[in-house]
Amino acid sequence: MTAIFTANIEAGGKWSAYVSKGKSISITAAGDRANLACLLFHAQHPSERYNMPDTLKAQHTALLTAGHVLMSDQGKVLASITEDTVGWHDTLSGYTTRESIDAKYGVTSYQSERNDWLRNAEQNLKVELFRHNLTARDFTTPINFFSKIVCELDGTMRYEEQATAGRSVTLRTEMDLLVVLSNTPNPMDPGSQYPDTAVELVITDAAPIGENDLCLNHCGEIRRAFENTWNAYALMRGVN
């Protein structure tokens, strides 16, 4: 497929845009310790957004990889993970804050360091939400692409390093989406230096979903979520 859009998000950077359904978003990490926090919203009705509990419960998993989908709080599929060379993406650890970044890497500010100051996911994501007439009240638990967080049987969580350099994950948009991204450290990353890994986005037209589609056939709950999505769009045809 020919790329219709490309972007490079440097370490500490952020990005957001409306992406219509039927697109393929390929995300590639340039180096190790990559972590890309992601929020997804239904473009036309942003009160419908990515829901972590429903996504995990429906698929009987605590991680995301190829074959999984990202579900909304209304039982529909926002996006599918069609390809993945990483193998494990974090859904549990949340996001960094100004306080956590200052405590781990030292206090910095735009006023003193200008563009070299160390950003955090909370502020980055909120800035991008404000660009699209959303507020801090619309903030939810993000997906952390490229990070591996293991949840032990006693409920404790552990960061496990995995190679990310050159690896990628591809999302297929199943609805018209607002995609909000922050290339900032995972809150459980034990590294003492702020990560310097950039990520690249390449957006193309996605191939049509076939009956043998990996995500569609993941489990019965997900097929029903796809049907909910298709039915909603069928009913909206011709409605402005």
C-alpha angles and dihedrals in degrees: 000000000000114000113247093185138013132184137174117215110199123211107290092018131127137206140182136176144151111261120188123227117272096046129123117222113196115193119193128185118222094204146359128296090040117167123174115184111209136193123185128199134179100255098221096037109027093181082082108072146147110307116200099195094050092044093054098037095051093050098038093233143110095206137051130230140137112328094030126108134212108235132203126227088258098062097261132122114250096179141348129222101230100169134020132171093175100065102206132052122182122243100165116052100071122206144309122259133204089259095050094048092048091049095049104036105020133266115297133163139188089241092061105026100026110198092356093069116117114254129208131212098242095058094038094052093044091052090053092047090054089054088063098044094262125124141209088277088069092059115119138171107291132218111247106213116207096018126110118210116176118206111210125215091257091056098255118133126222131194111228119193116233131178112260104163108124093357124126147193125206126209125196113206111230094178136028101276145193103217117199120187137182122187096208134128123285108254091236097047104126095203116125094213124068108252117255099196120130123205128213126216122205118182122195138159109279124231115252117270112261127204089253093053112147095224096042090054098042093107141326094266091057094048088054090049090053090050090051089053095048092046092051092053093044090056091048097056110125093011115119 
